[in-house]
Amino acid sequence: MNFSGIYKNQSFYKDHAEKEIFWTELSDLSGCNCYCDAEAADRICEEIQNYTGNGIHFIDSGNYHYMTRLWLEKQQVPFRLLVFDNHTDMQPPAFGGLLSCGGWIAASLEELPLLHEVILVGPDEEAYVQVEPELQQKVCFLSREKLSMMTAEEKEDFFKNLDADLPLYISVDKDVLCKEDASTTWSQGDMHLSELMSFLEVVLELQNVVGMDVCGECDQDSGSEDFLNDHANEAILRLWEKMRKSSERMGSE
């Protein structure tokens, strides 16, 4: 999804010519940076109307993380949402109920009846206690602090033991990663890319993953560290393709 033009500077998708890659051109769209007004939302929904939502979507910087909320509308059966993020994204709207990058998870829980639960991994506990209690009841939360105290085996077990009775959609904001592994427009966590990849591999192997999106790019005019994001995007895309191919082979046996 081309909001800022940042992906034109990256190459992670260029060696995947055998795959169909679709660009959604939104660089001319106003009313969509951090907050998405009704007119912008209508335009975006029109642009993505022919897509199922069941692929992998690269949705630019965290300023546009609300795109996950719009992709989730396409799910037609009950499902869960797994989010890796350094922020809760459950802040109440500041401007008349506008969809925002800081409140899209709350909007999804409130507006999408098919969304049964959110598994939120990465924010700190102080931020989470500020989330409204009625929203917390629908969230399985693994904090940054808890992750730092868990052994590698305990972390793997957490993802292995997630309920698998419903399809799962995954959303990754690279601001959950440490600054050695990503460069984003928002404050960052301390998770290493290798750790994120191990979590994703477990989930993609054990869950019925129906779709995924990735955000957390840097500003185009401050992209000196953008090679980190390009590398992370490449790793995630390769894992997605690897696990999809494995699933297709097993399905045909």
PDB file of C-alpha atoms in Angstrom:
ATOM      1  CA  MET A   1       0.000   0.000   0.000  1.00  0.00           C
ATOM      2  CA  ASN A   2       1.676   3.175  -1.211  1.00  0.00           C
ATOM      3  CA  PHE A   3       0.855   6.045   1.129  1.00  0.00           C
ATOM      4  CA  SER A   4       4.283   7.655   1.515  1.00  0.00           C
ATOM      5  CA  GLY A   5       6.373   6.154  -1.284  1.00  0.00           C
ATOM      6  CA  ILE A   6       8.729   4.416   1.148  1.00  0.00           C
ATOM      7  CA  TYR A   7       8.453   1.018  -0.559  1.00  0.00           C
ATOM      8  CA  LYS A   8       9.845   2.478  -3.771  1.00  0.00           C
ATOM      9  CA  ASN A   9      13.158   2.687  -1.878  1.00  0.00           C
ATOM     10  CA  GLN A  10      13.049  -0.928  -0.730  1.00  0.00           C
ATOM     11  CA  SER A  11      13.777  -4.135  -2.597  1.00  0.00           C
ATOM     12  CA  PHE A  12      12.339  -6.919  -0.393  1.00  0.00           C
ATOM     13  CA  TYR A  13       9.558  -7.690  -2.880  1.00  0.00           C
ATOM     14  CA  LYS A  14      11.585  -7.377  -6.082  1.00  0.00           C
ATOM     15  CA  ASP A  15      12.927 -10.939  -6.082  1.00  0.00           C
ATOM     16  CA  HIS A  16       9.399 -12.325  -5.920  1.00  0.00           C
ATOM     17  CA  ALA A  17       8.514 -11.828  -9.558  1.00  0.00           C
ATOM     18  CA  GLU A  18       6.829 -15.230  -9.683  1.00  0.00           C
ATOM     19  CA  LYS A  19       4.256 -13.933  -7.200  1.00  0.00           C
ATOM     20  CA  GLU A  20       1.480 -11.525  -7.999  1.00  0.00           C
ATOM     21  CA  ILE A  21       2.226  -8.197  -6.351  1.00  0.00           C
ATOM     22  CA  PHE A  22      -0.434  -5.503  -6.326  1.00  0.00           C
ATOM     23  CA  TRP A  23       0.141  -1.843  -5.548  1.00  0.00           C
ATOM     24  CA  THR A  24      -2.614   0.213  -3.980  1.00  0.00           C
ATOM     25  CA  GLU A  25      -1.795   3.797  -4.919  1.00  0.00           C
ATOM     26  CA  LEU A  26      -2.802   6.217  -2.156  1.00  0.00           C
ATOM     27  CA  SER A  27       0.000   8.780  -2.186  1.00  0.00           C
ATOM     28  CA  ASP A  28      -2.416  11.471  -3.397  1.00  0.00           C
ATOM     29  CA  LEU A  29      -4.913  10.827  -0.599  1.00  0.00           C
ATOM     30  CA  SER A  30      -5.517  13.480   2.069  1.00  0.00           C
ATOM     31  CA  GLY A  31      -7.134  12.959   5.446  1.00  0.00           C
ATOM     32  CA  CYS A  32      -5.292   9.707   6.046  1.00  0.00           C
ATOM     33  CA  ASN A  33      -2.088  10.422   7.980  1.00  0.00           C
ATOM     34  CA  CYS A  34      -2.465   9.021  11.543  1.00  0.00           C
ATOM     35  CA  TYR A  35      -6.208   9.705  11.378  1.00  0.00           C
ATOM     36  CA  CYS A  36      -8.474   8.450   8.616  1.00  0.00           C
ATOM     37  CA  ASP A  37     -11.522  10.585   7.886  1.00  0.00           C
ATOM     38  CA  ALA A  38     -14.688   9.233   6.287  1.00  0.00           C
ATOM     39  CA  GLU A  39     -13.809  10.421   2.795  1.00  0.00           C
ATOM     40  CA  ALA A  40     -10.367   8.808   2.945  1.00  0.00           C
ATOM     41  CA  ALA A  41     -11.823   5.578   4.317  1.00  0.00           C
ATOM     42  CA  ASP A  42     -14.317   5.439   1.444  1.00  0.00           C
ATOM     43  CA  ARG A  43     -11.521   5.872  -1.091  1.00  0.00           C
ATOM     44  CA  ILE A  44      -9.353   3.200   0.544  1.00  0.00           C
ATOM     45  CA  CYS A  45     -12.224   0.720   0.733  1.00  0.00           C
ATOM     46  CA  GLU A  46     -12.944   1.341  -2.933  1.00  0.00           C
ATOM     47  CA  GLU A  47      -9.290   0.702  -3.820  1.00  0.00           C
ATOM     48  CA  ILE A  48      -9.160  -2.631  -1.955  1.00  0.00           C
ATOM     49  CA  GLN A  49     -12.673  -3.856  -2.732  1.00  0.00           C
ATOM     50  CA  ASN A  50     -11.467  -6.541  -5.155  1.00  0.00           C
ATOM     51  CA  TYR A  51      -9.011  -8.090  -2.681  1.00  0.00           C
ATOM     52  CA  THR A  52     -10.024 -10.816  -0.236  1.00  0.00           C
ATOM     53  CA  GLY A  53      -7.804  -9.646   2.595  1.00  0.00           C
ATOM     54  CA  ASN A  54      -6.314 -13.129   2.900  1.00  0.00           C
ATOM     55  CA  GLY A  55      -2.843 -12.322   1.581  1.00  0.00           C
ATOM     56  CA  ILE A  56       0.033 -10.456   3.163  1.00  0.00           C
ATOM     57  CA  HIS A  57      -0.244  -6.667   3.082  1.00  0.00           C
ATOM     58  CA  PHE A  58       2.563  -4.161   3.595  1.00  0.00           C
ATOM     59  CA  ILE A  59       0.780  -1.033   4.798  1.00  0.00           C
ATOM     60  CA  ASP A  60       3.556   1.605   5.140  1.00  0.00           C
ATOM     61  CA  SER A  61       4.453   3.324   8.433  1.00  0.00           C
ATOM     62  CA  GLY A  62       2.705   2.944  11.760  1.00  0.00           C
ATOM     63  CA  ASN A  63       0.808   6.143  10.892  1.00  0.00           C
ATOM     64  CA  TYR A  64      -1.392   3.901   8.735  1.00  0.00           C
ATOM     65  CA  HIS A  65      -1.811   0.964  11.095  1.00  0.00           C
ATOM     66  CA  TYR A  66      -5.548   1.664  11.073  1.00  0.00           C
ATOM     67  CA  MET A  67      -5.476  -0.112   7.697  1.00  0.00           C
ATOM     68  CA  THR A  68      -5.665  -3.367   9.641  1.00  0.00           C
ATOM     69  CA  ARG A  69      -9.143  -2.363  10.797  1.00  0.00           C
ATOM     70  CA  LEU A  70     -10.208  -1.939   7.158  1.00  0.00           C
ATOM     71  CA  TRP A  71      -8.672  -5.253   6.066  1.00  0.00           C
ATOM     72  CA  LEU A  72     -10.396  -7.025   8.961  1.00  0.00           C
ATOM     73  CA  GLU A  73     -13.795  -5.986   7.613  1.00  0.00           C
ATOM     74  CA  LYS A  74     -13.269  -8.533   4.850  1.00  0.00           C
ATOM     75  CA  GLN A  75     -13.273 -11.502   7.233  1.00  0.00           C
ATOM     76  CA  GLN A  76     -16.528 -13.404   6.864  1.00  0.00           C
ATOM     77  CA  VAL A  77     -16.317 -15.917   9.723  1.00  0.00           C
ATOM     78  CA  PRO A  78     -15.466 -15.552  13.440  1.00  0.00           C
ATOM     79  CA  PHE A  79     -11.729 -15.013  13.962  1.00  0.00           C
ATOM     80  CA  ARG A  80      -8.981 -13.875  16.305  1.00  0.00           C
ATOM     81  CA  LEU A  81      -6.403 -11.141  15.808  1.00  0.00           C
ATOM     82  CA  LEU A  82      -2.749 -11.419  16.865  1.00  0.00           C
ATOM     83  CA  VAL A  83      -0.921  -8.081  17.071  1.00  0.00           C
ATOM     84  CA  PHE A  84       2.782  -7.445  17.647  1.00  0.00           C
ATOM     85  CA  ASP A  85       3.183  -3.768  18.579  1.00  0.00           C
ATOM     86  CA  ASN A  86       5.034  -1.518  20.996  1.00  0.00           C
ATOM     87  CA  HIS A  87       1.760   0.349  21.653  1.00  0.00           C
ATOM     88  CA  THR A  88      -1.716  -0.787  22.666  1.00  0.00           C
ATOM     89  CA  ASP A  89      -3.486   1.041  19.807  1.00  0.00           C
ATOM     90  CA  MET A  90      -6.570   1.138  22.020  1.00  0.00           C
ATOM     91  CA  GLN A  91      -6.686   4.829  22.800  1.00  0.00           C
ATOM     92  CA  PRO A  92     -10.099   6.513  22.734  1.00  0.00           C
ATOM     93  CA  PRO A  93     -10.564   8.746  19.671  1.00  0.00           C
ATOM     94  CA  ALA A  94      -9.588  12.379  20.145  1.00  0.00           C
ATOM     95  CA  PHE A  95     -11.480  13.771  17.155  1.00  0.00           C
ATOM     96  CA  GLY A  96     -15.124  12.821  16.773  1.00  0.00           C
ATOM     97  CA  GLY A  97     -14.679   9.079  16.474  1.00  0.00           C
ATOM     98  CA  LEU A  98     -12.220   9.199  13.559  1.00  0.00           C
ATOM     99  CA  LEU A  99     -10.398   5.957  12.879  1.00  0.00           C
ATOM    100  CA  SER A 100      -6.786   6.384  14.018  1.00  0.00           C
ATOM    101  CA  CYS A 101      -3.478   4.585  14.160  1.00  0.00           C
ATOM    102  CA  GLY A 102      -3.642   4.855  17.959  1.00  0.00           C
ATOM    103  CA  GLY A 103      -7.152   3.490  18.398  1.00  0.00           C
ATOM    104  CA  TRP A 104      -7.803   0.999  15.608  1.00  0.00           C
ATOM    105  CA  ILE A 105      -7.733  -2.095  17.861  1.00  0.00           C
ATOM    106  CA  ALA A 106     -10.405  -0.561  20.095  1.00  0.00           C
ATOM    107  CA  ALA A 107     -12.454   0.321  17.009  1.00  0.00           C
ATOM    108  CA  SER A 108     -12.098  -3.235  15.709  1.00  0.00           C
ATOM    109  CA  LEU A 109     -13.254  -4.769  18.986  1.00  0.00           C
ATOM    110  CA  GLU A 110     -16.208  -2.386  19.203  1.00  0.00           C
ATOM    111  CA  GLU A 111     -17.319  -2.525  15.574  1.00  0.00           C
ATOM    112  CA  LEU A 112     -16.519  -5.994  14.225  1.00  0.00           C
ATOM    113  CA  PRO A 113     -18.801  -8.665  15.735  1.00  0.00           C
ATOM    114  CA  LEU A 114     -16.819 -11.482  14.095  1.00  0.00           C
ATOM    115  CA  LEU A 115     -13.654 -10.486  15.993  1.00  0.00           C
ATOM    116  CA  HIS A 116     -13.768 -12.649  19.117  1.00  0.00           C
ATOM    117  CA  GLU A 117     -10.419 -11.850  20.731  1.00  0.00           C
ATOM    118  CA  VAL A 118      -7.206  -9.869  20.322  1.00  0.00           C
ATOM    119  CA  ILE A 119      -3.847 -11.311  21.366  1.00  0.00           C
ATOM    120  CA  LEU A 120      -1.634  -8.275  21.945  1.00  0.00           C
ATOM    121  CA  VAL A 121       2.117  -8.780  22.307  1.00  0.00           C
ATOM    122  CA  GLY A 122       4.692  -6.116  23.089  1.00  0.00           C
ATOM    123  CA  PRO A 123       3.335  -2.975  24.812  1.00  0.00           C
ATOM    124  CA  ASP A 124       4.424  -2.141  28.348  1.00  0.00           C
ATOM    125  CA  GLU A 125       2.172  -2.794  31.305  1.00  0.00           C
ATOM    126  CA  GLU A 126       1.806   0.897  32.194  1.00  0.00           C
ATOM    127  CA  ALA A 127       0.217   1.604  28.813  1.00  0.00           C
ATOM    128  CA  TYR A 128      -2.095  -1.397  29.050  1.00  0.00           C
ATOM    129  CA  VAL A 129      -3.574  -0.453  32.450  1.00  0.00           C
ATOM    130  CA  GLN A 130      -4.915   2.695  30.762  1.00  0.00           C
ATOM    131  CA  VAL A 131      -7.048   0.617  28.373  1.00  0.00           C
ATOM    132  CA  GLU A 132     -10.749   0.610  29.189  1.00  0.00           C
ATOM    133  CA  PRO A 133     -11.675  -2.463  31.290  1.00  0.00           C
ATOM    134  CA  GLU A 134     -14.431  -3.596  28.917  1.00  0.00           C
ATOM    135  CA  LEU A 135     -11.859  -3.790  26.122  1.00  0.00           C
ATOM    136  CA  GLN A 136      -9.355  -5.633  28.296  1.00  0.00           C
ATOM    137  CA  GLN A 137     -11.905  -8.412  28.734  1.00  0.00           C
ATOM    138  CA  LYS A 138     -11.511  -9.243  25.041  1.00  0.00           C
ATOM    139  CA  VAL A 139      -7.703  -9.118  25.019  1.00  0.00           C
ATOM    140  CA  CYS A 140      -5.034 -11.696  25.837  1.00  0.00           C
ATOM    141  CA  PHE A 141      -2.065  -9.502  26.739  1.00  0.00           C
ATOM    142  CA  LEU A 142       1.638 -10.375  26.821  1.00  0.00           C
ATOM    143  CA  SER A 143       3.591  -7.352  27.979  1.00  0.00           C
ATOM    144  CA  ARG A 144       7.080  -6.216  27.158  1.00  0.00           C
ATOM    145  CA  GLU A 145       8.046  -6.736  30.825  1.00  0.00           C
ATOM    146  CA  LYS A 146       6.641 -10.270  30.961  1.00  0.00           C
ATOM    147  CA  LEU A 147       8.454 -11.208  27.761  1.00  0.00           C
ATOM    148  CA  SER A 148      11.760 -10.014  29.228  1.00  0.00           C
ATOM    149  CA  MET A 149      11.326 -12.366  32.196  1.00  0.00           C
ATOM    150  CA  MET A 150      10.240 -15.450  30.234  1.00  0.00           C
ATOM    151  CA  THR A 151      12.607 -18.152  29.068  1.00  0.00           C
ATOM    152  CA  ALA A 152      12.793 -18.971  25.365  1.00  0.00           C
ATOM    153  CA  GLU A 153      10.840 -22.153  26.060  1.00  0.00           C
ATOM    154  CA  GLU A 154       8.107 -20.268  27.932  1.00  0.00           C
ATOM    155  CA  LYS A 155       7.769 -17.795  25.062  1.00  0.00           C
ATOM    156  CA  GLU A 156       7.480 -20.590  22.520  1.00  0.00           C
ATOM    157  CA  ASP A 157       4.921 -22.366  24.695  1.00  0.00           C
ATOM    158  CA  PHE A 158       2.804 -19.201  24.857  1.00  0.00           C
ATOM    159  CA  PHE A 159       2.426 -19.158  21.090  1.00  0.00           C
ATOM    160  CA  LYS A 160       2.116 -22.928  20.807  1.00  0.00           C
ATOM    161  CA  ASN A 161      -0.748 -22.919  23.309  1.00  0.00           C
ATOM    162  CA  LEU A 162      -2.848 -20.201  21.702  1.00  0.00           C
ATOM    163  CA  ASP A 163      -6.370 -21.415  20.956  1.00  0.00           C
ATOM    164  CA  ALA A 164      -6.608 -22.619  17.370  1.00  0.00           C
ATOM    165  CA  ASP A 165     -10.355 -23.132  17.114  1.00  0.00           C
ATOM    166  CA  LEU A 166     -10.840 -19.968  15.041  1.00  0.00           C
ATOM    167  CA  PRO A 167      -8.984 -18.521  12.031  1.00  0.00           C
ATOM    168  CA  LEU A 168      -6.269 -16.030  12.906  1.00  0.00           C
ATOM    169  CA  TYR A 169      -5.236 -12.737  11.324  1.00  0.00           C
ATOM    170  CA  ILE A 170      -1.772 -11.371  12.191  1.00  0.00           C
ATOM    171  CA  SER A 171      -0.687  -7.732  12.302  1.00  0.00           C
ATOM    172  CA  VAL A 172       2.961  -6.771  12.825  1.00  0.00           C
ATOM    173  CA  ASP A 173       4.117  -3.248  13.626  1.00  0.00           C
ATOM    174  CA  LYS A 174       7.895  -3.245  13.410  1.00  0.00           C
ATOM    175  CA  ASP A 175       8.062  -0.689  16.239  1.00  0.00           C
ATOM    176  CA  VAL A 176       7.884  -3.766  18.501  1.00  0.00           C
ATOM    177  CA  LEU A 177      11.479  -4.390  17.378  1.00  0.00           C
ATOM    178  CA  CYS A 178      14.646  -2.935  18.862  1.00  0.00           C
ATOM    179  CA  LYS A 179      16.460  -0.124  17.059  1.00  0.00           C
ATOM    180  CA  GLU A 180      19.164  -2.534  15.928  1.00  0.00           C
ATOM    181  CA  ASP A 181      16.581  -4.368  13.814  1.00  0.00           C
ATOM    182  CA  ALA A 182      14.156  -1.646  12.627  1.00  0.00           C
ATOM    183  CA  SER A 183      13.790   2.108  12.217  1.00  0.00           C
ATOM    184  CA  THR A 184      10.261   3.446  12.664  1.00  0.00           C
ATOM    185  CA  THR A 185       8.331   6.669  13.157  1.00  0.00           C
ATOM    186  CA  TRP A 186       7.269   5.724  16.704  1.00  0.00           C
ATOM    187  CA  SER A 187       8.960   4.707  19.957  1.00  0.00           C
ATOM    188  CA  GLN A 188      10.307   1.178  19.751  1.00  0.00           C
ATOM    189  CA  GLY A 189      10.449  -1.927  21.877  1.00  0.00           C
ATOM    190  CA  ASP A 190      13.337  -4.296  22.520  1.00  0.00           C
ATOM    191  CA  MET A 191      12.314  -7.466  20.663  1.00  0.00           C
ATOM    192  CA  HIS A 192      14.885  -8.803  18.223  1.00  0.00           C
ATOM    193  CA  LEU A 193      13.890  -9.722  14.685  1.00  0.00           C
ATOM    194  CA  SER A 194      15.079 -13.299  15.215  1.00  0.00           C
ATOM    195  CA  GLU A 195      12.704 -13.613  18.163  1.00  0.00           C
ATOM    196  CA  LEU A 196       9.759 -12.182  16.232  1.00  0.00           C
ATOM    197  CA  MET A 197      10.483 -14.587  13.395  1.00  0.00           C
ATOM    198  CA  SER A 198      10.487 -17.567  15.744  1.00  0.00           C
ATOM    199  CA  PHE A 199       7.097 -16.515  17.129  1.00  0.00           C
ATOM    200  CA  LEU A 200       5.662 -16.049  13.659  1.00  0.00           C
ATOM    201  CA  GLU A 201       6.947 -19.421  12.500  1.00  0.00           C
ATOM    202  CA  VAL A 202       5.211 -21.209  15.384  1.00  0.00           C
ATOM    203  CA  VAL A 203       1.953 -19.388  14.737  1.00  0.00           C
ATOM    204  CA  LEU A 204       2.033 -19.871  10.967  1.00  0.00           C
ATOM    205  CA  GLU A 205       2.679 -23.571  11.482  1.00  0.00           C
ATOM    206  CA  LEU A 206      -0.016 -24.248  14.077  1.00  0.00           C
ATOM    207  CA  GLN A 207      -2.776 -21.774  13.300  1.00  0.00           C
ATOM    208  CA  ASN A 208      -5.169 -21.308  10.397  1.00  0.00           C
ATOM    209  CA  VAL A 209      -3.777 -17.913   9.409  1.00  0.00           C
ATOM    210  CA  VAL A 210      -6.124 -16.202   6.969  1.00  0.00           C
ATOM    211  CA  GLY A 211      -4.210 -12.977   6.444  1.00  0.00           C
ATOM    212  CA  MET A 212      -1.392 -10.783   7.667  1.00  0.00           C
ATOM    213  CA  ASP A 213      -0.184  -7.216   7.458  1.00  0.00           C
ATOM    214  CA  VAL A 214       3.075  -5.459   8.245  1.00  0.00           C
ATOM    215  CA  CYS A 215       3.722  -1.786   9.000  1.00  0.00           C
ATOM    216  CA  GLY A 216       6.367   0.246  10.814  1.00  0.00           C
ATOM    217  CA  GLU A 217       8.294   1.916   8.000  1.00  0.00           C
ATOM    218  CA  CYS A 218      10.321   5.053   8.639  1.00  0.00           C
ATOM    219  CA  ASP A 219       9.671   8.495   7.188  1.00  0.00           C
ATOM    220  CA  GLN A 220      10.833   8.656   3.598  1.00  0.00           C
ATOM    221  CA  ASP A 221      12.972  11.734   4.277  1.00  0.00           C
ATOM    222  CA  SER A 222      14.768  10.079   7.211  1.00  0.00           C
ATOM    223  CA  GLY A 223      15.481   6.715   5.700  1.00  0.00           C
ATOM    224  CA  SER A 224      19.182   6.312   6.467  1.00  0.00           C
ATOM    225  CA  GLU A 225      18.324   3.189   8.473  1.00  0.00           C
ATOM    226  CA  ASP A 226      15.640   1.982   6.081  1.00  0.00           C
ATOM    227  CA  PHE A 227      17.789  -0.999   5.084  1.00  0.00           C
ATOM    228  CA  LEU A 228      16.854  -2.475   8.468  1.00  0.00           C
ATOM    229  CA  ASN A 229      13.161  -2.334   7.573  1.00  0.00           C
ATOM    230  CA  ASP A 230      13.838  -3.716   4.114  1.00  0.00           C
ATOM    231  CA  HIS A 231      15.658  -6.670   5.686  1.00  0.00           C
ATOM    232  CA  ALA A 232      12.865  -7.291   8.197  1.00  0.00           C
ATOM    233  CA  ASN A 233      10.189  -7.100   5.490  1.00  0.00           C
ATOM    234  CA  GLU A 234      12.174  -9.566   3.378  1.00  0.00           C
ATOM    235  CA  ALA A 235      12.431 -12.014   6.277  1.00  0.00           C
ATOM    236  CA  ILE A 236       8.709 -11.813   7.028  1.00  0.00           C
ATOM    237  CA  LEU A 237       7.724 -12.170   3.371  1.00  0.00           C
ATOM    238  CA  ARG A 238       9.991 -15.190   2.862  1.00  0.00           C
ATOM    239  CA  LEU A 239       8.587 -16.876   5.974  1.00  0.00           C
ATOM    240  CA  TRP A 240       5.027 -16.183   4.808  1.00  0.00           C
ATOM    241  CA  GLU A 241       5.741 -17.723   1.410  1.00  0.00           C
ATOM    242  CA  LYS A 242       7.569 -20.699   2.920  1.00  0.00           C
ATOM    243  CA  MET A 243       4.738 -21.515   5.329  1.00  0.00           C
ATOM    244  CA  ARG A 244       2.067 -21.010   2.660  1.00  0.00           C
ATOM    245  CA  LYS A 245       3.855 -23.410   0.324  1.00  0.00           C
ATOM    246  CA  SER A 246       4.171 -25.969   3.107  1.00  0.00           C
ATOM    247  CA  SER A 247       0.465 -25.632   3.922  1.00  0.00           C
ATOM    248  CA  GLU A 248      -0.489 -26.050   0.273  1.00  0.00           C
ATOM    249  CA  ARG A 249       1.635 -29.206  -0.020  1.00  0.00           C
ATOM    250  CA  MET A 250       0.057 -30.723   3.068  1.00  0.00           C
ATOM    251  CA  GLY A 251      -3.405 -29.843   1.794  1.00  0.00           C
ATOM    252  CA  SER A 252      -2.788 -31.678  -1.465  1.00  0.00           C
ATOM    253  CA  GLU A 253      -1.559 -34.869   0.198  1.00  0.00           C
TER     254      GLU A 253
END
